[in-house]
Coordinates of C-alpha atoms in Angstrom, one line a residue:
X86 CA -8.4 176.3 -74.8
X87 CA -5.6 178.8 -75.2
X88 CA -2.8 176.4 -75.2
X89 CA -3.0 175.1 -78.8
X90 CA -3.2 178.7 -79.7
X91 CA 0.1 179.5 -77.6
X92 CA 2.0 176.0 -78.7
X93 CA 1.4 177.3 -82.4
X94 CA 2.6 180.8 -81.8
X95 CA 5.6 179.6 -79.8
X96 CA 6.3 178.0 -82.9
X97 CA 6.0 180.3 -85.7
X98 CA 8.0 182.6 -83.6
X99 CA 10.6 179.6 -83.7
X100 CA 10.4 179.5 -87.0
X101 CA 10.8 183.3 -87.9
X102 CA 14.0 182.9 -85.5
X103 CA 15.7 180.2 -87.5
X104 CA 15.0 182.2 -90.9
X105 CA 16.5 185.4 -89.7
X106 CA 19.4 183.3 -88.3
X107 CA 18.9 185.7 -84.7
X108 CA 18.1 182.2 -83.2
X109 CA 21.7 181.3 -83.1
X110 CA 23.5 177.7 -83.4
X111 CA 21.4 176.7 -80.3
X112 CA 18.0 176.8 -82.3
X113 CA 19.8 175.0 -85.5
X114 CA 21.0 171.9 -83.3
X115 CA 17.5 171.5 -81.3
X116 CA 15.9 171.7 -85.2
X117 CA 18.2 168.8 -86.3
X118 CA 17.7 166.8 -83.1
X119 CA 13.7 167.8 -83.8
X120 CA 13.6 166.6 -87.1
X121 CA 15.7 162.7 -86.7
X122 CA 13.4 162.2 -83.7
X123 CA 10.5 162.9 -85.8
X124 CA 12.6 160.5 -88.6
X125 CA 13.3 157.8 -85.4
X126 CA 9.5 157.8 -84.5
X127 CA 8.6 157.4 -87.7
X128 CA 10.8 154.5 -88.9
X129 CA 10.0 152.6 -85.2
X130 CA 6.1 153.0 -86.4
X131 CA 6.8 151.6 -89.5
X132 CA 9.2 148.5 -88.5
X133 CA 6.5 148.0 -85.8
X134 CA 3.5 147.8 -88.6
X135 CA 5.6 145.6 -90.7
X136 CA 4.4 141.7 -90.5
X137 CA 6.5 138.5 -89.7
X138 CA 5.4 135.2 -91.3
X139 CA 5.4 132.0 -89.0
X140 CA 5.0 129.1 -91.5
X141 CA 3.7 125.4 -89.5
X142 CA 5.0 122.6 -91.9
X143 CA 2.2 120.0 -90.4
X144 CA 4.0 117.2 -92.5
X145 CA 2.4 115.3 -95.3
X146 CA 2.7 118.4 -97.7
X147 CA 0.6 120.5 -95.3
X148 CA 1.9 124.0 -94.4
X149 CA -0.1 126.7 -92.3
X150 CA 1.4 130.3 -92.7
X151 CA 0.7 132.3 -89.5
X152 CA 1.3 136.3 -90.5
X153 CA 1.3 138.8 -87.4
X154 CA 3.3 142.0 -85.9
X155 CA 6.6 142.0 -85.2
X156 CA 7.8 141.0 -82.0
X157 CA 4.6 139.7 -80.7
X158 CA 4.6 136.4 -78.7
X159 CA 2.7 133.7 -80.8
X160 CA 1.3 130.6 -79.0
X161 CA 1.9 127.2 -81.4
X162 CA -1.3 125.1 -82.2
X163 CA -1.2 122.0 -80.8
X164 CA -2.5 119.7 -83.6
X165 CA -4.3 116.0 -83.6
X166 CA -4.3 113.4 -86.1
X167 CA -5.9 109.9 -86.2
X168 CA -3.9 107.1 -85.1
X169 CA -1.0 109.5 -84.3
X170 CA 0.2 111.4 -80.9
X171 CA 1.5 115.3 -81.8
X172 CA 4.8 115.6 -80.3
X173 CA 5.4 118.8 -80.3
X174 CA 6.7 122.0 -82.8
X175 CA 10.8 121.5 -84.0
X176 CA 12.9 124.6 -85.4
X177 CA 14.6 122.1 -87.6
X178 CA 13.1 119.6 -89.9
X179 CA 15.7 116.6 -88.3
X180 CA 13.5 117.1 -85.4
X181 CA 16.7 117.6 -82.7
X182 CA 15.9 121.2 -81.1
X183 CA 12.0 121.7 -79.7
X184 CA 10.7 125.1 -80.2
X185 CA 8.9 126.7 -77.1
X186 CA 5.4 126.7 -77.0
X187 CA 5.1 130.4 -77.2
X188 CA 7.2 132.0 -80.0
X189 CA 8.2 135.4 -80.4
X190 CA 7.5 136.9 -84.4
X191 CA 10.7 138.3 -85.5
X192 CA 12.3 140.3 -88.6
X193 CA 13.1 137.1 -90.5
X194 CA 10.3 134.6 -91.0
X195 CA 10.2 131.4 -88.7
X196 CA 9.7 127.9 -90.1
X197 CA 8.4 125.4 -87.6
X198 CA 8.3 121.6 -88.0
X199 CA 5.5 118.9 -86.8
X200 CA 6.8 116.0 -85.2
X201 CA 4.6 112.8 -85.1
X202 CA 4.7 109.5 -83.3
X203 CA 2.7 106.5 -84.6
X204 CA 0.7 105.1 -81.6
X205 CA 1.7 101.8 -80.7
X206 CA 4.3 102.0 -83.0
X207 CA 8.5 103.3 -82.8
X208 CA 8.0 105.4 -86.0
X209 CA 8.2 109.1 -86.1
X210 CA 7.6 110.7 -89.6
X211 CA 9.0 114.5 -90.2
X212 CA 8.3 116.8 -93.0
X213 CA 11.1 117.8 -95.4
X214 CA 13.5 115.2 -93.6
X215 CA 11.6 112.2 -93.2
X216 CA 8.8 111.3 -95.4
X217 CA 5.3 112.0 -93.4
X218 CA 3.6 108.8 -93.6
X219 CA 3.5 105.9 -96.3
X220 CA 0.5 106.4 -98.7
X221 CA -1.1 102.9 -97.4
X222 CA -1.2 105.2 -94.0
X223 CA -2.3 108.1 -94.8
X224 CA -4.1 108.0 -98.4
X225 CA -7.6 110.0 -99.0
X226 CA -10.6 108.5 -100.7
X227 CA -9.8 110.4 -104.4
X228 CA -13.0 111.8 -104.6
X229 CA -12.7 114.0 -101.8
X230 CA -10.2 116.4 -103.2
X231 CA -7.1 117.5 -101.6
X232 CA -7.0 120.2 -98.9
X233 CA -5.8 123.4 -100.2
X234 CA -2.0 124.2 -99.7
X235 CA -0.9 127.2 -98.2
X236 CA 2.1 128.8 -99.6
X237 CA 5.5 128.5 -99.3
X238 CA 6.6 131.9 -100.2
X239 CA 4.6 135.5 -100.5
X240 CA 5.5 135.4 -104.4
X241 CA 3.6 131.5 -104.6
X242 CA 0.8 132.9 -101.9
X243 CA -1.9 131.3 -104.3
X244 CA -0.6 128.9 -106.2
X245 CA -2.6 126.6 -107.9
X246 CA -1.8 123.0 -108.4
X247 CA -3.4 123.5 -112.4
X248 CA -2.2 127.2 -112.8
X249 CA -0.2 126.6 -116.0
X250 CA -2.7 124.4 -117.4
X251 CA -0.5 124.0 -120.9
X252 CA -1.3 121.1 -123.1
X253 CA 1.7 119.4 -123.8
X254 CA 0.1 117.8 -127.0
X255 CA -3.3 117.8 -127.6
X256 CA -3.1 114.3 -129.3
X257 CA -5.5 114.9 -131.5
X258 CA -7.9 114.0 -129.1
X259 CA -11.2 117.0 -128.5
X260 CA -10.5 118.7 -125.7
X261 CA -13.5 118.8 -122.5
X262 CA -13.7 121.3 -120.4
X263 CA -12.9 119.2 -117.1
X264 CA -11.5 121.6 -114.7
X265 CA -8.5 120.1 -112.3
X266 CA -10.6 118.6 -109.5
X267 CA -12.6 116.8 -111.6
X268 CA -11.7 113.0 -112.3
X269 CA -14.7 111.5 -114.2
X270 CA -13.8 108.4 -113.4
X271 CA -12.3 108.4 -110.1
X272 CA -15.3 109.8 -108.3
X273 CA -16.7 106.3 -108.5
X274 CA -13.9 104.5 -107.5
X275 CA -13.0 103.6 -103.6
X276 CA -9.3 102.9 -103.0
X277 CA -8.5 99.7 -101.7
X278 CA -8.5 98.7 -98.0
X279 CA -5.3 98.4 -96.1
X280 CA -6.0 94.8 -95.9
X281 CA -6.6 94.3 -99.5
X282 CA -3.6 96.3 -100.6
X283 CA -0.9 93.8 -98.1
X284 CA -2.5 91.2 -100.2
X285 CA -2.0 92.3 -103.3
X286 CA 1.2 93.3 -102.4
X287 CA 2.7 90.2 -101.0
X288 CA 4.8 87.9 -103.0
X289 CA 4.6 84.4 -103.9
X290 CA 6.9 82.3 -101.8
X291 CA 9.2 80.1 -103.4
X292 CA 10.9 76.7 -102.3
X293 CA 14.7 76.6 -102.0
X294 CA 17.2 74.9 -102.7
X295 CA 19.2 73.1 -100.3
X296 CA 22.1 75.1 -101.5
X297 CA 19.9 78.4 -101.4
X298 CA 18.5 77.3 -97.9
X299 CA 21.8 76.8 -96.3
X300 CA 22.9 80.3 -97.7
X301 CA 19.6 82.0 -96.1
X302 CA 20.0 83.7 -93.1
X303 CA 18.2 83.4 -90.0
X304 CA 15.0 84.0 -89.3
X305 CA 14.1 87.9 -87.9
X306 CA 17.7 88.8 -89.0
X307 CA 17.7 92.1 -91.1
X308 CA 18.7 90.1 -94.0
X309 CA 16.1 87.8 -94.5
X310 CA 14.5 90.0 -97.6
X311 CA 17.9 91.2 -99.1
X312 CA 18.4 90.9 -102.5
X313 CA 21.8 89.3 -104.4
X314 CA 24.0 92.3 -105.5
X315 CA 24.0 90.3 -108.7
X316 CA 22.0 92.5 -111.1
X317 CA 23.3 95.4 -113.3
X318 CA 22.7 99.0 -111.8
X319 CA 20.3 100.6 -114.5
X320 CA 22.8 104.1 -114.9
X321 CA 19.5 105.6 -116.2
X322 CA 17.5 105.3 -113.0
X323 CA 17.0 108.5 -111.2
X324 CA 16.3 108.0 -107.1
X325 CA 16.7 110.4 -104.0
X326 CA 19.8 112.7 -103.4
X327 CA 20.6 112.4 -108.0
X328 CA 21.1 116.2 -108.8
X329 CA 19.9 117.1 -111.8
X330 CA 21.0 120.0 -113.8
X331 CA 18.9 121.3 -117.3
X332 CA 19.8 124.2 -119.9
X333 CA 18.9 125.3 -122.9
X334 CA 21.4 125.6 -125.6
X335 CA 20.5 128.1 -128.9
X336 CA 22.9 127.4 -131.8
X337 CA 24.0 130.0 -134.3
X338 CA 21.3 129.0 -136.9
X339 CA 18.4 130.0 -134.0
X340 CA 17.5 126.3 -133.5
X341 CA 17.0 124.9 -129.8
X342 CA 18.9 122.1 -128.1
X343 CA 17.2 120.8 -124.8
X344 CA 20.0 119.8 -122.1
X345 CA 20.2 117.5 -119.4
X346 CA 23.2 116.6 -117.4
X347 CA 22.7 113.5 -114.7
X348 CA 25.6 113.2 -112.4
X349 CA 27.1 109.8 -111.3
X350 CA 27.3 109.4 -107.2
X351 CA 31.3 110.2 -108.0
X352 CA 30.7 113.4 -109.7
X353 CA 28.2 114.5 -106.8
X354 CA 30.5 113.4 -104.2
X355 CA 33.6 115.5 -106.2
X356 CA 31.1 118.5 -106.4
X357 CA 29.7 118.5 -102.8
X358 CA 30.6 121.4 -100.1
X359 CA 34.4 120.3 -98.1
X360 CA 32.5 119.4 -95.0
X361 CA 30.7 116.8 -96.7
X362 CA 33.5 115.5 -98.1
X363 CA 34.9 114.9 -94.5
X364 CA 32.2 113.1 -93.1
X365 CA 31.7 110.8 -96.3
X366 CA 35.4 109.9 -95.2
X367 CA 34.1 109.6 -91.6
X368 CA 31.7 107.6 -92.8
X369 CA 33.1 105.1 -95.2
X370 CA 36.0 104.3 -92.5
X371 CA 33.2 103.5 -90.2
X372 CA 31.6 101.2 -92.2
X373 CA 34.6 99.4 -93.4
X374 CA 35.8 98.9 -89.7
X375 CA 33.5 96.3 -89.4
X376 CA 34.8 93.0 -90.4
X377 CA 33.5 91.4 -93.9
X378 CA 32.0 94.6 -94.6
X379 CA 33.0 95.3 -98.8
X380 CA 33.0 98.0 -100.5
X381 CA 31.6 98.7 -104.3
X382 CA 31.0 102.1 -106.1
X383 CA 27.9 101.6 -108.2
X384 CA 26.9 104.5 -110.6
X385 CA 24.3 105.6 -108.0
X386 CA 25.7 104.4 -105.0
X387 CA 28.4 104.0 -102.6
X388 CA 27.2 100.0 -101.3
X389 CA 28.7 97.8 -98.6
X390 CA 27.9 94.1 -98.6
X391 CA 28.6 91.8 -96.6
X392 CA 29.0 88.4 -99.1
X393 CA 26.0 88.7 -101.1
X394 CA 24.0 90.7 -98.7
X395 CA 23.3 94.6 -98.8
X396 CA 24.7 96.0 -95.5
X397 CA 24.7 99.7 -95.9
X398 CA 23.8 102.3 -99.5
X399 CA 25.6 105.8 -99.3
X400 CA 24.1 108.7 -101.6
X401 CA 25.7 112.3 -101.8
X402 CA 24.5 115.4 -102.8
X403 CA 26.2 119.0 -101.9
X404 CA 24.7 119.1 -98.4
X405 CA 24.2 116.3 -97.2
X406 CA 25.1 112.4 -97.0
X407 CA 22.1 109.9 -96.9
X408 CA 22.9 106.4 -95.4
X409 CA 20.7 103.6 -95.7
X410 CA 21.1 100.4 -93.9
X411 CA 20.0 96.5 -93.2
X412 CA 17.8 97.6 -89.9
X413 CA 14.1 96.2 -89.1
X414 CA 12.7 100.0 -88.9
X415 CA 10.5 98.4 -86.2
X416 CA 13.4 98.2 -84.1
X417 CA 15.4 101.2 -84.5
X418 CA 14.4 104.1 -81.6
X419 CA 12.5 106.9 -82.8
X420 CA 15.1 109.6 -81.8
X421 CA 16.7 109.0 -84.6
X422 CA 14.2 110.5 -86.7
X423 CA 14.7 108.2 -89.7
X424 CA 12.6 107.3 -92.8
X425 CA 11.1 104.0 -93.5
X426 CA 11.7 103.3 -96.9
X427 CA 10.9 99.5 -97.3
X428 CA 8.4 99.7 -99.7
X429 CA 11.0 100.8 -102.2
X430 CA 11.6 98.4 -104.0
X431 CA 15.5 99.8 -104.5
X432 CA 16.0 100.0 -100.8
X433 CA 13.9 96.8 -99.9
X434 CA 16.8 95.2 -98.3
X435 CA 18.6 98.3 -96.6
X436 CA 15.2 99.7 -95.5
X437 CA 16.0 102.7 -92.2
X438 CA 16.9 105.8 -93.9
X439 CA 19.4 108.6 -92.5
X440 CA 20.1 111.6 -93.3
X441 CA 23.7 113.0 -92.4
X442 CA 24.3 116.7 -92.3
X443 CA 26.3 117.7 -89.1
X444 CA 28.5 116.8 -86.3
X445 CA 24.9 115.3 -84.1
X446 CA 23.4 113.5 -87.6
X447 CA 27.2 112.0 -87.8
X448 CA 27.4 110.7 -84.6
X449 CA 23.4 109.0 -85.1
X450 CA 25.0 107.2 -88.5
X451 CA 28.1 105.6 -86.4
X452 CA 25.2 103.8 -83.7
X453 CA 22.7 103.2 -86.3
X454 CA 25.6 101.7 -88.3
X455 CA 26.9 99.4 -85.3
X456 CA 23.5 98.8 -84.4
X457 CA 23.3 97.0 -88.5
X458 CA 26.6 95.5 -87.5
X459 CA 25.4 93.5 -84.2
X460 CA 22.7 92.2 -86.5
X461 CA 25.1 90.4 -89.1
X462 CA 27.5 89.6 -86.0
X463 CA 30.1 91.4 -87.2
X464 CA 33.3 92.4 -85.3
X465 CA 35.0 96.0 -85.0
X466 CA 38.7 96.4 -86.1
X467 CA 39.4 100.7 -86.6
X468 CA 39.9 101.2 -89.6
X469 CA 40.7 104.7 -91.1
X470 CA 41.6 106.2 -94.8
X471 CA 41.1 109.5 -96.2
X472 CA 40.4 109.6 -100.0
X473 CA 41.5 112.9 -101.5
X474 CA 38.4 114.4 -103.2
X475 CA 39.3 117.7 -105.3
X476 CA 36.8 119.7 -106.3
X477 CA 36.2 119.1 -110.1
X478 CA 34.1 121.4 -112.8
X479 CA 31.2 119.8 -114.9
X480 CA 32.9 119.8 -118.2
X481 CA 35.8 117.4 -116.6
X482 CA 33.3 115.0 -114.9
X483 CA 31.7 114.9 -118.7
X484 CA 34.7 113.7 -120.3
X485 CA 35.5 111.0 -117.4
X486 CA 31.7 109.7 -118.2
X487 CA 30.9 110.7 -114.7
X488 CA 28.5 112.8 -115.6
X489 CA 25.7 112.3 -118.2
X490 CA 24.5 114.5 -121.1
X491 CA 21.4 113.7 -122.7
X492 CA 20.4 116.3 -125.4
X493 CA 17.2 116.8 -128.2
X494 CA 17.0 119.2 -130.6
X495 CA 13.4 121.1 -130.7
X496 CA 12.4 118.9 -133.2
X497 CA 13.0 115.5 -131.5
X498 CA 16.5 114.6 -133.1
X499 CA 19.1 113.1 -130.3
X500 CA 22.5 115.3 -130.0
X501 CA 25.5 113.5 -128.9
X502 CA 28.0 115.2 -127.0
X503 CA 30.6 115.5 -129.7
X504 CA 27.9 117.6 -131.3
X505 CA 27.0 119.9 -129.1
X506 CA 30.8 120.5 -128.1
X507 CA 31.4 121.7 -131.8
X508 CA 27.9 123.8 -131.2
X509 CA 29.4 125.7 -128.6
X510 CA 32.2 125.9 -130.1
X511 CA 31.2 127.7 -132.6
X512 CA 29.3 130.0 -130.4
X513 CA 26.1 128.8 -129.3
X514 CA 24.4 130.0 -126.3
X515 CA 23.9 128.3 -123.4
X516 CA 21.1 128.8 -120.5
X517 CA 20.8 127.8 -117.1
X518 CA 17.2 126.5 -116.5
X519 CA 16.0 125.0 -112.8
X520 CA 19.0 122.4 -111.2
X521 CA 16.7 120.5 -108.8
X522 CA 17.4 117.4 -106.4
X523 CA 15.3 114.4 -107.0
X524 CA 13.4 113.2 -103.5
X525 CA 10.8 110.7 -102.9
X526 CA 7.8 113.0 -101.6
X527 CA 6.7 116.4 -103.0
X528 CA 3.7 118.7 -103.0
X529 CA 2.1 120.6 -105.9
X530 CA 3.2 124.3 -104.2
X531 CA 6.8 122.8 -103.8
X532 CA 6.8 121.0 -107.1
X533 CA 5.6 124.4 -108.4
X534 CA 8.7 126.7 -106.5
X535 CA 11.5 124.1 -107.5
X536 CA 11.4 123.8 -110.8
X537 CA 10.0 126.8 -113.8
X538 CA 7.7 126.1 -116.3
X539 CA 10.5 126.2 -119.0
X540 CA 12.2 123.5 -117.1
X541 CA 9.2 121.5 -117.3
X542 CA 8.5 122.2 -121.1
X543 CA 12.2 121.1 -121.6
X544 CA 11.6 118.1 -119.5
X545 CA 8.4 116.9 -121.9
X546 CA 10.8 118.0 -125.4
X547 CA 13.5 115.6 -123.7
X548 CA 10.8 112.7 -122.8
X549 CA 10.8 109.4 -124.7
X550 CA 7.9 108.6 -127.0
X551 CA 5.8 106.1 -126.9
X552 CA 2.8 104.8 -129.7
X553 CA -0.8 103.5 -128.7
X554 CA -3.2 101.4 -130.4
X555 CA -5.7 103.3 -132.3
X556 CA -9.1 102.9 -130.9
X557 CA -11.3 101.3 -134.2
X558 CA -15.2 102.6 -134.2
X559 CA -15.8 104.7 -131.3
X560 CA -15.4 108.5 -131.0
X561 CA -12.1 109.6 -129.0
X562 CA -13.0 110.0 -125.3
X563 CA -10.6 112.0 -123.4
X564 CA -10.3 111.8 -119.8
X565 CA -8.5 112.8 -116.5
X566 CA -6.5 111.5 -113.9
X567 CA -5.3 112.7 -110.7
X568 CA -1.3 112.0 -109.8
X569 CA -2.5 111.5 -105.7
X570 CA -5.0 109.7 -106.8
X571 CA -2.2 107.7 -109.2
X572 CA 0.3 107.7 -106.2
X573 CA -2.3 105.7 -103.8
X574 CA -3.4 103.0 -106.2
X575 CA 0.2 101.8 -108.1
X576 CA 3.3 101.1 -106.4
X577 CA 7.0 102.2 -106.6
X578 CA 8.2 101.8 -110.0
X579 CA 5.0 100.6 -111.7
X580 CA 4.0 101.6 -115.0
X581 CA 0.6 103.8 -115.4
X582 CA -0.7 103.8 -118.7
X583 CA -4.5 103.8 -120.2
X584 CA -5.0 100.1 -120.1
X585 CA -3.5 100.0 -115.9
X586 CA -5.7 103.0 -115.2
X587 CA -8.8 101.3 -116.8
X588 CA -8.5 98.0 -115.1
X589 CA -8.2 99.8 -112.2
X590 CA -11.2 101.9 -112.4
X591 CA -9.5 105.4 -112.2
X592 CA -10.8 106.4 -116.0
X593 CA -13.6 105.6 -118.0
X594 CA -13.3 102.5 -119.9
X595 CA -14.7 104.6 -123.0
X596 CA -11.4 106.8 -123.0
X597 CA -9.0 106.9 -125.7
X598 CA -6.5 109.2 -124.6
X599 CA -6.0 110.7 -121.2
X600 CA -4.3 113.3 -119.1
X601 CA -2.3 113.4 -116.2
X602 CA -3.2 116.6 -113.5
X603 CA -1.2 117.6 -110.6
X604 CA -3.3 117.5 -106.8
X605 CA -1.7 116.9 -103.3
X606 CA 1.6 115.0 -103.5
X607 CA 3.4 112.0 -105.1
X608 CA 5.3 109.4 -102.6
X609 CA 6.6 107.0 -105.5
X610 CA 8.7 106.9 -108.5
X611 CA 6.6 106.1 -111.2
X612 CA 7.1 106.0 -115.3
X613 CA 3.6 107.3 -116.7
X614 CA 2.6 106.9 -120.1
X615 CA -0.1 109.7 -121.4
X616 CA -1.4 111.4 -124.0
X617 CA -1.2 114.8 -122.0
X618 CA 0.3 116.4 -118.8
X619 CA 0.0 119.5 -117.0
X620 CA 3.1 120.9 -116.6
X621 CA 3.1 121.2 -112.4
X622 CA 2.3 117.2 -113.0
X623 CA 5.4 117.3 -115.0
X624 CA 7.3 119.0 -112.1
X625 CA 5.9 115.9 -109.4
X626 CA 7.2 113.6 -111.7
X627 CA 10.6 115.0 -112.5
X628 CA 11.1 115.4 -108.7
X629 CA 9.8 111.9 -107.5
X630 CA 12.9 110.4 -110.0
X631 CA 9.6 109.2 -112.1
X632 CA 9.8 109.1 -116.1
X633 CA 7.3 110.9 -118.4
X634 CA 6.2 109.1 -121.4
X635 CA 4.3 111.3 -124.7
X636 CA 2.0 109.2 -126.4
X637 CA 2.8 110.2 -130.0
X638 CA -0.3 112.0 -132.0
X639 CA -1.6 110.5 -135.1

């Protein structure tokens, strides 16, 4: 009992020491050393109490965010999934380096990838890198709505897939209160079977020629589906890898220009990091080795035919190359962790899907590419040449037409490029809104982080307009649709408008006007035509390479 007593009279003599200065140097240094221990315990406590974040991309737009002490060991969840075998958590999203099954929490947060192999099948699908599954695969019923996405960051922990719920234009239709779950119509619809969906998706055969039949190739060879490389590039199509860059641009007067630059595969190649540069050289010499193989730069693309076949697409962005090529995806070994994208319609013919962004990715291209090769028979002859690719700003790239500008005043007017020089010129402001990279799958949380909501309202100002019958008699019904639920009942490229969404069952046949919400994700490249968007729905769209369409009020 006397020893708390003693310990606290020990130390006010201590104390009463140090302030008459009879306790010497000695009792100053062990008060220093005193207090930074007490500063050390203190700052250990607090590091110790801080948390970590372990975020489980599942695939399919699914994240989990794990959130525990700091340096504790974490055991992974092993997952399960219909008609799918888990194989295993990956630190990267090219699914080369397995995690351990036990993790330790560290200072920095930890992102872990799902990998998944199709049963029966040689098809692996990977978040981020590889597109989870196709949407015949792996489509909900769209009356059950959409499990709820964790976050990707702590600022986004709760966002919502309708949190900006902005009208666009209210085209003049009245407004219901129909919160963002709801789809009238949809509740009663049921998607189509997998069976019925092949059907409807399966093209008339045609008879050849005898000319066109001696040119066909062989049965089972990857060229069998390949289209002619005789039609025009549209220059105004957007698809995976196109960089878009957006700003807002204030003249003198106060009035508002909305900006878009597009960049041409040349200006994104001239304008991508050195090392990228290297291994599109790598690349190309590869592909050209191969005898027969031609080469033709394409607004979009770098393509290599061989005769009228599509052997090999090459897109570039800063980061990374993305090669597509003439390979049955049933074929091609799942290590290589590519994407199956034959049911776009652009990439029909060159359907497997790689992604190049390192030494190990580069080396994967060269056997996936002589893999294509031993397909069309072709023989090897080295062949090597380095193009010399300077670095080259935006406003350059504009005046070689390698880069695009489309512009709108506020008020809807078109501004050339001539014109908004001179504003500029004359001093105008200009505004860097959200640059984002189109892709072919996105969520509603990641739709939501890449792009701002005054990217989005730009994004509507610069949208082409559209009119629509008048509906005679009846009152104006206004209804909702779902982009998921859009997503799993049209295909890549389709148009969705009132009319398509009616016959299909998705909105009431009553509406007259109807509006477009933003739920799970969106796997296809639509143009939508609608009286109304939300603006994350916006965001989907814009990222997908998809084209929104405003329905013009009365």
């Amino acid at each position: 009992m006397n020893a708390p007593v003693n310990t606290y009279a020990l130390l006010a003599s201590f104390w009463e020491d140090l302030k008459s200065g009879s306790g010497g140097p000695t009792m100053i240094v062990l008060m220093i050393v005193a207090a930074l221990a007490i500063v050390l315990i203190a700052a250990v406590l607090i590091l110790f109490c801080r948390r970590s974040k372990i975020v489980l991309d599942e695939g399919d737009g699914r994240k989990r965010t794990i959130r525990t002490g700091r340096y504790k060991a974490v055991k992974l969840p092993q997952l399960s999934k219909e008609g799918y075998t888990f194989g295993g958590w990956y630190k990267d999203a090219a699914l080369t380096e397995k995690a351990e099954d036990i993790v330790q929490a560290s200072s920095k947060n930890l992102v872990f990838y799902a990998k998944w192999i199709k049963e029966g099948a040689e098809k692996v699908t990977a978040p981020a890198e590889d597109a989870v599954l196709t949407a015949a695969e792996e489509v909900q019923p769209p009356e059950e709505p959409a499990p709820a996405e964790e976050s990707l960051s702590e600022e986004n922990a709760e966002v919502r897939e309708e949190r900006a719920e902005e009208d666009v234009s209210d085209a003049g239709a009245p407004s219901e209160e129909t919160p963002a779950e709801e789809t009238p119509a949809e509740d009663a619809h049921t998607p189509p079977t997998k069976a019925e969906e092949s059907a409807a998706e399966e093209a008339p055969t045609e008879e050849l020629s005898e000319e066109e039949a001696a040119e066909a190739p062989a049965e089972g060879s990857p060229a069998e589906e390949t289209e002619e490389e005789t039609e025009e590039e549209d220059e105004n199509e957007t698809s995976e890898g196109d960089e878009i860059d957006n700003a807002l641009v204030t003249l003198v007067s106060g009035t508002k220009v909305f900006v878009q630059y597009r960049r041409s595969f040349r200006a994104r190649l001239i304008q991508s990091d050195e090392d990228m540069k290297e291994y599109y050289n790598r690349l190309r010499s590869e592909l050209l080795s191969y005898a027969g193989v031609k080469e033709r730069v394409s607004w979009n693309y770098d393509s290599f035919n061989v005769g009228r076949k599509q052997f090999a697409k090459v897109n570039a962005n800063r980061r990374s190359l993305i090669l597509y090529l003439a390979l049955p995806p049933a074929e091609v070994d799942e290590k290589y962790a590519f994407r199956d994208v034959s049911e776009k319609k652009r990439y029909a013919a060159v359907p497997v899907r790689y992604k190049v962004t390192g030494s190990r990715s580069f080396k994967y291209a060269c056997e996936l590419i002589e893999q294509a090769a031993a397909k069309f028979g072709l023989d090897y002859k080295r062949f090597e040449e380095t193009l010399e690719i300077p670095y080259e700003e935006r406003e350059a790239l504009i005046k070689q037409k390698l880069i695009k500008v489309y512009a709108k005043r506020e008020t809807g007017e078109t501004v050339t490029e001539e014109e908004l020089e001179k504003y500029i010129e004359e001093g105008a402001t200009v505004e860097s809104l959200s640059a984002y990279t189109v892709t072919d799958r996105v969520s509603v949380n990641e739709a939501e982080i890449l792009i701002s909501d005054a990217t989005a309202k730009q994004l509507v100002a610069l949208a082409e307009e559209a009119s629509a019958p008048r509906a005679q008699g009846a009152r104006a019904k206004r209804s909702y649709v779902n982009l998921d639920t859009v997503s799993a009942n049209f295909r890549e490229g389709d148009r969705v408008d009132l009319a398509a969404l009616q016959a299909k069952g998705l909105v009431e046949k009553k509406a007259t006007a109807y509006k477009v919400l933003a739920r799970g994700s969106l796997d296809k490249s639509l143009i939508i035509e609608a009286n109304d968007f939300s603006l994350p729905a916006v965001k989907m769209i814009a990222l997908t390479g998809g084209k929104v369409i405003k329905i013009k009020k009365d």
